[in-house]
């Protein structure tokens, strides 16, 4: 009978496993945080925050650590799993997150804010802070939200279509430079082959999604599910008749929106009109 493999005892939770591996690699080499900072080039406090789970860091610093430790791809893979971990999101959103990772195409309608998949770090931080998050919890949620953007990157990225209410583009951040960066990111995203952005002008008048943000996922098995969200709750919708009704409503709203080329010009016009100096 073959001998059973021993269980490592390491955490199965992606974020904890990432931080454990960071600490293990450093301590096995007898390095202090200062030693690591001198060798790799980042501040020691950044490595301290990463090892304690306060932050995951960015891909550049993780790649540098992989190179330094001679662990090609290991830390980057653990970092990607930690960033994309659906358990970092609210309970009602977790199943949607798991389905989103498997989707072959996505459609969104955004009422008042860019979809999380198109938010810059500064935008995500300000809106999440406005919702009451702060400290370590805020840092973790910003990283989780921004990390989701990887879904739309790479050669195998799924098609993504979003309708932005004009209100999205006329609700600036308090930091005007951060707001300009968000508009620039939307303009850049609109040029990617897998991303289509429509702007729905306020002059289009009342419509069926005025107060409801909605997201559709087409899955590998051919099913389409939806996630609706308003100010107080979110709901995953999987019933065929309900999803079909939402899709018809979405299609009607898309018919009211501007074409992608016109929409990009509108975003660029909003960028031109945005102040150039930060008010903070």
PDB file of C-alpha atoms in Angstrom:
ATOM      1  CA  UNK A   1       0.000   0.000   0.000  1.00  0.00           C
ATOM      2  CA  UNK A   2       1.552   3.356  -1.002  1.00  0.00           C
ATOM      3  CA  UNK A   3       2.528   5.677   1.797  1.00  0.00           C
ATOM      4  CA  UNK A   4       0.101   8.570   2.311  1.00  0.00           C
ATOM      5  CA  UNK A   5       1.391  12.041   1.640  1.00  0.00           C
ATOM      6  CA  UNK A   6       1.712  14.243   4.695  1.00  0.00           C
ATOM      7  CA  UNK A   7      -0.488  17.313   4.920  1.00  0.00           C
ATOM      8  CA  UNK A   8       1.606  20.478   5.034  1.00  0.00           C
ATOM      9  CA  UNK A   9      -0.542  22.250   7.593  1.00  0.00           C
ATOM     10  CA  UNK A  10      -0.384  25.445   5.569  1.00  0.00           C
ATOM     11  CA  UNK A  11      -3.458  27.597   5.208  1.00  0.00           C
ATOM     12  CA  UNK A  12      -5.952  26.785   2.452  1.00  0.00           C
ATOM     13  CA  UNK A  13      -7.237  30.378   2.443  1.00  0.00           C
ATOM     14  CA  UNK A  14      -5.535  32.183  -0.488  1.00  0.00           C
ATOM     15  CA  UNK A  15      -4.621  35.413   1.299  1.00  0.00           C
ATOM     16  CA  UNK A  16      -3.272  33.642   4.377  1.00  0.00           C
ATOM     17  CA  UNK A  17      -1.333  31.165   2.235  1.00  0.00           C
ATOM     18  CA  UNK A  18       0.311  34.021   0.324  1.00  0.00           C
ATOM     19  CA  UNK A  19       1.430  35.776   3.526  1.00  0.00           C
ATOM     20  CA  UNK A  20       2.650  32.478   5.020  1.00  0.00           C
ATOM     21  CA  UNK A  21       4.799  31.819   1.973  1.00  0.00           C
ATOM     22  CA  UNK A  22       6.286  35.317   2.116  1.00  0.00           C
ATOM     23  CA  UNK A  23       7.278  34.835   5.763  1.00  0.00           C
ATOM     24  CA  UNK A  24       8.604  31.330   5.162  1.00  0.00           C
ATOM     25  CA  UNK A  25      10.845  32.316   2.264  1.00  0.00           C
ATOM     26  CA  UNK A  26      12.329  35.230   4.184  1.00  0.00           C
ATOM     27  CA  UNK A  27      12.870  33.476   7.531  1.00  0.00           C
ATOM     28  CA  UNK A  28      14.352  30.347   5.926  1.00  0.00           C
ATOM     29  CA  UNK A  29      17.065  32.581   4.517  1.00  0.00           C
ATOM     30  CA  UNK A  30      17.643  34.309   7.835  1.00  0.00           C
ATOM     31  CA  UNK A  31      16.705  37.729   6.463  1.00  0.00           C
ATOM     32  CA  UNK A  32      15.301  40.655   8.393  1.00  0.00           C
ATOM     33  CA  UNK A  33      12.751  42.924   6.747  1.00  0.00           C
ATOM     34  CA  UNK A  34      15.493  45.526   6.356  1.00  0.00           C
ATOM     35  CA  UNK A  35      17.791  42.983   4.686  1.00  0.00           C
ATOM     36  CA  UNK A  36      15.021  42.120   2.234  1.00  0.00           C
ATOM     37  CA  UNK A  37      14.318  45.771   1.533  1.00  0.00           C
ATOM     38  CA  UNK A  38      17.969  46.434   0.699  1.00  0.00           C
ATOM     39  CA  UNK A  39      18.161  43.398  -1.570  1.00  0.00           C
ATOM     40  CA  UNK A  40      14.911  43.883  -3.486  1.00  0.00           C
ATOM     41  CA  UNK A  41      14.536  47.664  -3.409  1.00  0.00           C
ATOM     42  CA  UNK A  42      11.213  48.341  -1.676  1.00  0.00           C
ATOM     43  CA  UNK A  43      10.634  49.831   1.759  1.00  0.00           C
ATOM     44  CA  UNK A  44      10.757  47.422   4.703  1.00  0.00           C
ATOM     45  CA  UNK A  45       7.358  48.647   5.908  1.00  0.00           C
ATOM     46  CA  UNK A  46       5.808  47.437   2.636  1.00  0.00           C
ATOM     47  CA  UNK A  47       7.114  43.905   3.204  1.00  0.00           C
ATOM     48  CA  UNK A  48       5.910  44.032   6.808  1.00  0.00           C
ATOM     49  CA  UNK A  49       2.391  44.928   5.680  1.00  0.00           C
ATOM     50  CA  UNK A  50       2.423  42.164   3.076  1.00  0.00           C
ATOM     51  CA  UNK A  51       3.568  39.516   5.555  1.00  0.00           C
ATOM     52  CA  UNK A  52       0.939  40.576   8.096  1.00  0.00           C
ATOM     53  CA  UNK A  53      -1.844  40.514   5.485  1.00  0.00           C
ATOM     54  CA  UNK A  54      -2.555  44.255   5.638  1.00  0.00           C
ATOM     55  CA  UNK A  55      -1.846  44.507   1.917  1.00  0.00           C
ATOM     56  CA  UNK A  56      -1.096  42.122  -0.939  1.00  0.00           C
ATOM     57  CA  UNK A  57       1.234  44.515  -2.744  1.00  0.00           C
ATOM     58  CA  UNK A  58       1.279  44.865  -6.508  1.00  0.00           C
ATOM     59  CA  UNK A  59       2.419  42.503  -9.272  1.00  0.00           C
ATOM     60  CA  UNK A  60       5.753  44.312  -9.714  1.00  0.00           C
ATOM     61  CA  UNK A  61       6.907  43.769  -6.139  1.00  0.00           C
ATOM     62  CA  UNK A  62       5.688  40.147  -6.154  1.00  0.00           C
ATOM     63  CA  UNK A  63       7.543  39.438  -9.393  1.00  0.00           C
ATOM     64  CA  UNK A  64      10.682  40.974  -7.873  1.00  0.00           C
ATOM     65  CA  UNK A  65      10.358  38.685  -4.853  1.00  0.00           C
ATOM     66  CA  UNK A  66       9.905  35.630  -7.093  1.00  0.00           C
ATOM     67  CA  UNK A  67      13.102  36.557  -8.910  1.00  0.00           C
ATOM     68  CA  UNK A  68      15.038  37.208  -5.701  1.00  0.00           C
ATOM     69  CA  UNK A  69      13.970  33.980  -4.000  1.00  0.00           C
ATOM     70  CA  UNK A  70      14.392  31.890  -7.143  1.00  0.00           C
ATOM     71  CA  UNK A  71      10.753  30.781  -7.108  1.00  0.00           C
ATOM     72  CA  UNK A  72       9.680  31.646 -10.668  1.00  0.00           C
ATOM     73  CA  UNK A  73       5.928  32.118 -10.801  1.00  0.00           C
ATOM     74  CA  UNK A  74       5.152  30.713  -7.338  1.00  0.00           C
ATOM     75  CA  UNK A  75       4.500  33.965  -5.508  1.00  0.00           C
ATOM     76  CA  UNK A  76       2.809  35.553  -8.511  1.00  0.00           C
ATOM     77  CA  UNK A  77       0.413  32.595  -8.710  1.00  0.00           C
ATOM     78  CA  UNK A  78      -0.378  32.783  -4.981  1.00  0.00           C
ATOM     79  CA  UNK A  79      -0.847  36.546  -5.283  1.00  0.00           C
ATOM     80  CA  UNK A  80      -3.283  36.136  -8.188  1.00  0.00           C
ATOM     81  CA  UNK A  81      -5.299  33.588  -6.211  1.00  0.00           C
ATOM     82  CA  UNK A  82      -5.391  35.887  -3.190  1.00  0.00           C
ATOM     83  CA  UNK A  83      -6.451  38.923  -5.212  1.00  0.00           C
ATOM     84  CA  UNK A  84      -9.220  37.013  -6.989  1.00  0.00           C
ATOM     85  CA  UNK A  85     -10.456  35.161  -3.890  1.00  0.00           C
ATOM     86  CA  UNK A  86     -14.259  35.582  -3.783  1.00  0.00           C
ATOM     87  CA  UNK A  87     -14.340  35.237   0.015  1.00  0.00           C
ATOM     88  CA  UNK A  88     -13.072  38.811   0.224  1.00  0.00           C
ATOM     89  CA  UNK A  89     -16.437  40.031  -0.992  1.00  0.00           C
ATOM     90  CA  UNK A  90     -19.793  40.251   0.769  1.00  0.00           C
ATOM     91  CA  UNK A  91     -21.647  36.961   1.172  1.00  0.00           C
ATOM     92  CA  UNK A  92     -24.388  37.638  -1.386  1.00  0.00           C
ATOM     93  CA  UNK A  93     -21.771  38.502  -4.005  1.00  0.00           C
ATOM     94  CA  UNK A  94     -19.552  35.443  -3.629  1.00  0.00           C
ATOM     95  CA  UNK A  95     -21.467  33.040  -5.860  1.00  0.00           C
ATOM     96  CA  UNK A  96     -21.638  35.697  -8.563  1.00  0.00           C
ATOM     97  CA  UNK A  97     -17.850  36.145  -8.288  1.00  0.00           C
ATOM     98  CA  UNK A  98     -17.268  32.430  -8.749  1.00  0.00           C
ATOM     99  CA  UNK A  99     -19.510  32.372 -11.818  1.00  0.00           C
ATOM    100  CA  UNK A 100     -17.896  35.517 -13.203  1.00  0.00           C
ATOM    101  CA  UNK A 101     -14.505  33.804 -13.274  1.00  0.00           C
ATOM    102  CA  UNK A 102     -15.996  31.124 -15.566  1.00  0.00           C
ATOM    103  CA  UNK A 103     -18.023  33.418 -17.836  1.00  0.00           C
ATOM    104  CA  UNK A 104     -17.482  33.383 -21.596  1.00  0.00           C
ATOM    105  CA  UNK A 105     -19.017  36.873 -21.977  1.00  0.00           C
ATOM    106  CA  UNK A 106     -20.288  39.657 -19.717  1.00  0.00           C
ATOM    107  CA  UNK A 107     -22.730  42.579 -20.025  1.00  0.00           C
ATOM    108  CA  UNK A 108     -23.238  45.343 -17.448  1.00  0.00           C
ATOM    109  CA  UNK A 109     -25.414  48.389 -16.934  1.00  0.00           C
ATOM    110  CA  UNK A 110     -23.908  50.934 -14.521  1.00  0.00           C
ATOM    111  CA  UNK A 111     -26.205  53.425 -12.801  1.00  0.00           C
ATOM    112  CA  UNK A 112     -23.856  55.745 -10.899  1.00  0.00           C
ATOM    113  CA  UNK A 113     -20.314  54.305 -10.855  1.00  0.00           C
ATOM    114  CA  UNK A 114     -18.052  52.501 -13.312  1.00  0.00           C
ATOM    115  CA  UNK A 115     -18.259  48.714 -12.916  1.00  0.00           C
ATOM    116  CA  UNK A 116     -15.635  47.283 -10.595  1.00  0.00           C
ATOM    117  CA  UNK A 117     -13.913  45.647 -13.569  1.00  0.00           C
ATOM    118  CA  UNK A 118     -13.136  49.141 -14.934  1.00  0.00           C
ATOM    119  CA  UNK A 119     -12.294  51.031 -11.732  1.00  0.00           C
ATOM    120  CA  UNK A 120      -8.873  52.476 -10.981  1.00  0.00           C
ATOM    121  CA  UNK A 121      -7.359  51.897  -7.520  1.00  0.00           C
ATOM    122  CA  UNK A 122      -7.957  55.536  -6.504  1.00  0.00           C
ATOM    123  CA  UNK A 123     -11.584  55.424  -7.612  1.00  0.00           C
ATOM    124  CA  UNK A 124     -12.213  52.147  -5.791  1.00  0.00           C
ATOM    125  CA  UNK A 125     -10.597  53.530  -2.624  1.00  0.00           C
ATOM    126  CA  UNK A 126     -12.699  56.682  -2.527  1.00  0.00           C
ATOM    127  CA  UNK A 127     -16.045  55.005  -3.189  1.00  0.00           C
ATOM    128  CA  UNK A 128     -15.363  52.151  -0.756  1.00  0.00           C
ATOM    129  CA  UNK A 129     -14.269  54.636   1.904  1.00  0.00           C
ATOM    130  CA  UNK A 130     -17.473  56.605   1.287  1.00  0.00           C
ATOM    131  CA  UNK A 131     -19.329  53.383   2.083  1.00  0.00           C
ATOM    132  CA  UNK A 132     -17.716  53.222   5.521  1.00  0.00           C
ATOM    133  CA  UNK A 133     -14.689  50.991   5.008  1.00  0.00           C
ATOM    134  CA  UNK A 134     -11.380  52.052   6.523  1.00  0.00           C
ATOM    135  CA  UNK A 135      -7.981  50.783   7.568  1.00  0.00           C
ATOM    136  CA  UNK A 136      -6.933  47.252   6.690  1.00  0.00           C
ATOM    137  CA  UNK A 137     -10.421  46.281   5.565  1.00  0.00           C
ATOM    138  CA  UNK A 138     -10.432  49.156   3.084  1.00  0.00           C
ATOM    139  CA  UNK A 139      -6.997  48.185   1.746  1.00  0.00           C
ATOM    140  CA  UNK A 140      -8.092  44.585   1.265  1.00  0.00           C
ATOM    141  CA  UNK A 141     -11.308  45.492  -0.532  1.00  0.00           C
ATOM    142  CA  UNK A 142      -9.493  47.913  -2.861  1.00  0.00           C
ATOM    143  CA  UNK A 143      -6.974  45.218  -3.766  1.00  0.00           C
ATOM    144  CA  UNK A 144      -9.730  42.664  -4.296  1.00  0.00           C
ATOM    145  CA  UNK A 145     -11.728  44.976  -6.544  1.00  0.00           C
ATOM    146  CA  UNK A 146      -8.771  46.129  -8.622  1.00  0.00           C
ATOM    147  CA  UNK A 147      -7.454  42.582  -8.875  1.00  0.00           C
ATOM    148  CA  UNK A 148     -10.631  41.566 -10.683  1.00  0.00           C
ATOM    149  CA  UNK A 149      -9.540  43.666 -13.676  1.00  0.00           C
ATOM    150  CA  UNK A 150      -7.229  40.796 -14.642  1.00  0.00           C
ATOM    151  CA  UNK A 151     -10.341  39.005 -15.877  1.00  0.00           C
ATOM    152  CA  UNK A 152     -10.486  41.397 -18.844  1.00  0.00           C
ATOM    153  CA  UNK A 153      -6.789  41.194 -19.691  1.00  0.00           C
ATOM    154  CA  UNK A 154      -4.851  38.750 -21.836  1.00  0.00           C
ATOM    155  CA  UNK A 155      -5.539  36.974 -25.107  1.00  0.00           C
ATOM    156  CA  UNK A 156      -8.320  34.809 -23.661  1.00  0.00           C
ATOM    157  CA  UNK A 157     -10.203  37.660 -21.976  1.00  0.00           C
ATOM    158  CA  UNK A 158     -13.984  37.340 -22.449  1.00  0.00           C
ATOM    159  CA  UNK A 159     -16.018  39.940 -24.373  1.00  0.00           C
ATOM    160  CA  UNK A 160     -17.307  42.644 -22.027  1.00  0.00           C
ATOM    161  CA  UNK A 161     -20.037  45.152 -22.872  1.00  0.00           C
ATOM    162  CA  UNK A 162     -21.091  47.924 -20.493  1.00  0.00           C
ATOM    163  CA  UNK A 163     -23.665  50.695 -20.683  1.00  0.00           C
ATOM    164  CA  UNK A 164     -22.660  53.669 -18.546  1.00  0.00           C
ATOM    165  CA  UNK A 165     -25.341  56.078 -17.465  1.00  0.00           C
ATOM    166  CA  UNK A 166     -24.207  59.653 -18.122  1.00  0.00           C
ATOM    167  CA  UNK A 167     -24.449  60.103 -14.339  1.00  0.00           C
ATOM    168  CA  UNK A 168     -21.375  57.845 -14.002  1.00  0.00           C
ATOM    169  CA  UNK A 169     -19.317  60.357 -15.973  1.00  0.00           C
ATOM    170  CA  UNK A 170     -20.712  63.400 -14.192  1.00  0.00           C
ATOM    171  CA  UNK A 171     -20.111  62.244 -10.618  1.00  0.00           C
ATOM    172  CA  UNK A 172     -16.442  63.126 -10.013  1.00  0.00           C
ATOM    173  CA  UNK A 173     -14.157  62.106  -7.183  1.00  0.00           C
ATOM    174  CA  UNK A 174     -13.031  64.683  -4.622  1.00  0.00           C
ATOM    175  CA  UNK A 175      -9.477  64.236  -5.951  1.00  0.00           C
ATOM    176  CA  UNK A 176      -9.669  65.666  -9.455  1.00  0.00           C
ATOM    177  CA  UNK A 177      -6.409  64.067 -10.593  1.00  0.00           C
ATOM    178  CA  UNK A 178      -7.730  60.662  -9.550  1.00  0.00           C
ATOM    179  CA  UNK A 179     -10.951  61.448 -11.418  1.00  0.00           C
ATOM    180  CA  UNK A 180      -9.022  62.316 -14.567  1.00  0.00           C
ATOM    181  CA  UNK A 181      -7.134  59.029 -14.259  1.00  0.00           C
ATOM    182  CA  UNK A 182     -10.450  57.166 -14.050  1.00  0.00           C
ATOM    183  CA  UNK A 183     -11.765  58.868 -17.183  1.00  0.00           C
ATOM    184  CA  UNK A 184      -8.491  58.153 -18.982  1.00  0.00           C
ATOM    185  CA  UNK A 185      -8.765  54.498 -17.977  1.00  0.00           C
ATOM    186  CA  UNK A 186     -12.291  54.279 -19.382  1.00  0.00           C
ATOM    187  CA  UNK A 187     -11.154  55.871 -22.638  1.00  0.00           C
ATOM    188  CA  UNK A 188      -8.247  53.429 -22.887  1.00  0.00           C
ATOM    189  CA  UNK A 189     -10.473  50.458 -22.075  1.00  0.00           C
ATOM    190  CA  UNK A 190     -12.914  51.466 -24.817  1.00  0.00           C
ATOM    191  CA  UNK A 191     -10.176  50.819 -27.394  1.00  0.00           C
ATOM    192  CA  UNK A 192      -9.544  47.229 -26.357  1.00  0.00           C
ATOM    193  CA  UNK A 193     -10.955  44.665 -28.786  1.00  0.00           C
ATOM    194  CA  UNK A 194     -12.841  42.728 -26.090  1.00  0.00           C
ATOM    195  CA  UNK A 195     -14.424  45.771 -24.375  1.00  0.00           C
ATOM    196  CA  UNK A 196     -17.416  47.724 -25.699  1.00  0.00           C
ATOM    197  CA  UNK A 197     -18.609  50.837 -23.869  1.00  0.00           C
ATOM    198  CA  UNK A 198     -21.897  52.639 -24.502  1.00  0.00           C
ATOM    199  CA  UNK A 199     -22.917  55.898 -22.811  1.00  0.00           C
ATOM    200  CA  UNK A 200     -26.588  56.422 -22.061  1.00  0.00           C
ATOM    201  CA  UNK A 201     -27.347  60.145 -21.988  1.00  0.00           C
ATOM    202  CA  UNK A 202     -29.666  61.523 -19.320  1.00  0.00           C
ATOM    203  CA  UNK A 203     -31.685  63.065 -22.138  1.00  0.00           C
ATOM    204  CA  UNK A 204     -32.719  59.529 -23.158  1.00  0.00           C
ATOM    205  CA  UNK A 205     -35.352  59.825 -20.437  1.00  0.00           C
ATOM    206  CA  UNK A 206     -36.924  57.198 -18.162  1.00  0.00           C
ATOM    207  CA  UNK A 207     -36.141  53.529 -18.799  1.00  0.00           C
ATOM    208  CA  UNK A 208     -36.460  50.127 -17.160  1.00  0.00           C
ATOM    209  CA  UNK A 209     -33.095  50.145 -15.369  1.00  0.00           C
ATOM    210  CA  UNK A 210     -33.110  53.677 -13.970  1.00  0.00           C
ATOM    211  CA  UNK A 211     -32.467  52.583 -10.382  1.00  0.00           C
ATOM    212  CA  UNK A 212     -30.915  49.162 -10.898  1.00  0.00           C
ATOM    213  CA  UNK A 213     -27.399  48.154 -11.852  1.00  0.00           C
ATOM    214  CA  UNK A 214     -27.416  44.786 -13.601  1.00  0.00           C
ATOM    215  CA  UNK A 215     -24.751  42.321 -14.700  1.00  0.00           C
ATOM    216  CA  UNK A 216     -25.173  39.337 -17.017  1.00  0.00           C
ATOM    217  CA  UNK A 217     -22.877  36.347 -17.329  1.00  0.00           C
ATOM    218  CA  UNK A 218     -23.025  33.841 -20.156  1.00  0.00           C
ATOM    219  CA  UNK A 219     -21.584  30.591 -18.828  1.00  0.00           C
ATOM    220  CA  UNK A 220     -19.814  27.675 -20.484  1.00  0.00           C
ATOM    221  CA  UNK A 221     -22.937  25.518 -20.368  1.00  0.00           C
ATOM    222  CA  UNK A 222     -24.882  28.122 -22.358  1.00  0.00           C
ATOM    223  CA  UNK A 223     -26.871  29.465 -19.401  1.00  0.00           C
ATOM    224  CA  UNK A 224     -27.097  33.172 -18.650  1.00  0.00           C
ATOM    225  CA  UNK A 225     -27.382  34.434 -15.071  1.00  0.00           C
ATOM    226  CA  UNK A 226     -27.852  37.971 -13.830  1.00  0.00           C
ATOM    227  CA  UNK A 227     -26.932  39.964 -10.747  1.00  0.00           C
ATOM    228  CA  UNK A 228     -29.018  43.006  -9.852  1.00  0.00           C
ATOM    229  CA  UNK A 229     -27.990  45.625  -7.348  1.00  0.00           C
ATOM    230  CA  UNK A 230     -29.449  48.769  -5.812  1.00  0.00           C
ATOM    231  CA  UNK A 231     -28.570  50.916  -2.796  1.00  0.00           C
ATOM    232  CA  UNK A 232     -29.595  48.336  -0.195  1.00  0.00           C
ATOM    233  CA  UNK A 233     -29.174  44.850  -1.646  1.00  0.00           C
ATOM    234  CA  UNK A 234     -27.831  42.626  -4.392  1.00  0.00           C
ATOM    235  CA  UNK A 235     -29.466  39.509  -5.817  1.00  0.00           C
ATOM    236  CA  UNK A 236     -28.250  36.693  -8.037  1.00  0.00           C
ATOM    237  CA  UNK A 237     -30.971  35.871 -10.595  1.00  0.00           C
ATOM    238  CA  UNK A 238     -30.846  32.414 -12.190  1.00  0.00           C
ATOM    239  CA  UNK A 239     -34.438  31.699 -13.195  1.00  0.00           C
ATOM    240  CA  UNK A 240     -34.804  31.583 -16.988  1.00  0.00           C
ATOM    241  CA  UNK A 241     -37.906  33.763 -17.192  1.00  0.00           C
ATOM    242  CA  UNK A 242     -36.495  36.396 -14.831  1.00  0.00           C
ATOM    243  CA  UNK A 243     -33.171  36.538 -16.664  1.00  0.00           C
ATOM    244  CA  UNK A 244     -34.934  36.778 -20.031  1.00  0.00           C
ATOM    245  CA  UNK A 245     -37.053  39.688 -18.773  1.00  0.00           C
ATOM    246  CA  UNK A 246     -33.935  41.508 -17.551  1.00  0.00           C
ATOM    247  CA  UNK A 247     -32.190  40.860 -20.865  1.00  0.00           C
ATOM    248  CA  UNK A 248     -35.071  42.362 -22.819  1.00  0.00           C
ATOM    249  CA  UNK A 249     -34.959  45.410 -20.563  1.00  0.00           C
ATOM    250  CA  UNK A 250     -31.190  45.666 -21.017  1.00  0.00           C
ATOM    251  CA  UNK A 251     -31.521  45.451 -24.810  1.00  0.00           C
ATOM    252  CA  UNK A 252     -34.095  48.248 -24.765  1.00  0.00           C
ATOM    253  CA  UNK A 253     -31.736  50.423 -22.728  1.00  0.00           C
ATOM    254  CA  UNK A 254     -28.855  49.663 -25.095  1.00  0.00           C
ATOM    255  CA  UNK A 255     -31.019  50.816 -28.005  1.00  0.00           C
ATOM    256  CA  UNK A 256     -31.278  54.204 -26.263  1.00  0.00           C
ATOM    257  CA  UNK A 257     -27.522  54.525 -25.727  1.00  0.00           C
ATOM    258  CA  UNK A 258     -24.886  56.010 -28.020  1.00  0.00           C
ATOM    259  CA  UNK A 259     -22.797  53.863 -30.315  1.00  0.00           C
ATOM    260  CA  UNK A 260     -19.317  52.908 -29.007  1.00  0.00           C
ATOM    261  CA  UNK A 261     -17.432  55.474 -31.162  1.00  0.00           C
ATOM    262  CA  UNK A 262     -19.748  58.271 -30.023  1.00  0.00           C
ATOM    263  CA  UNK A 263     -19.466  57.068 -26.453  1.00  0.00           C
ATOM    264  CA  UNK A 264     -15.671  57.222 -26.523  1.00  0.00           C
ATOM    265  CA  UNK A 265     -15.827  60.782 -27.831  1.00  0.00           C
ATOM    266  CA  UNK A 266     -18.188  61.665 -24.986  1.00  0.00           C
ATOM    267  CA  UNK A 267     -15.791  60.202 -22.393  1.00  0.00           C
ATOM    268  CA  UNK A 268     -12.923  62.184 -23.930  1.00  0.00           C
ATOM    269  CA  UNK A 269     -15.050  65.337 -23.790  1.00  0.00           C
ATOM    270  CA  UNK A 270     -15.690  64.725 -20.089  1.00  0.00           C
ATOM    271  CA  UNK A 271     -11.927  64.362 -19.665  1.00  0.00           C
ATOM    272  CA  UNK A 272     -11.321  67.696 -21.398  1.00  0.00           C
ATOM    273  CA  UNK A 273     -13.846  69.373 -19.126  1.00  0.00           C
ATOM    274  CA  UNK A 274     -12.426  67.864 -15.920  1.00  0.00           C
ATOM    275  CA  UNK A 275     -10.235  70.221 -13.819  1.00  0.00           C
ATOM    276  CA  UNK A 276      -6.504  69.625 -14.134  1.00  0.00           C
ATOM    277  CA  UNK A 277      -5.556  70.430 -10.532  1.00  0.00           C
ATOM    278  CA  UNK A 278      -6.589  68.393  -7.510  1.00  0.00           C
ATOM    279  CA  UNK A 279      -8.851  70.079  -5.009  1.00  0.00           C
ATOM    280  CA  UNK A 280      -7.436  68.045  -2.114  1.00  0.00           C
TER     281      UNK A 280
END
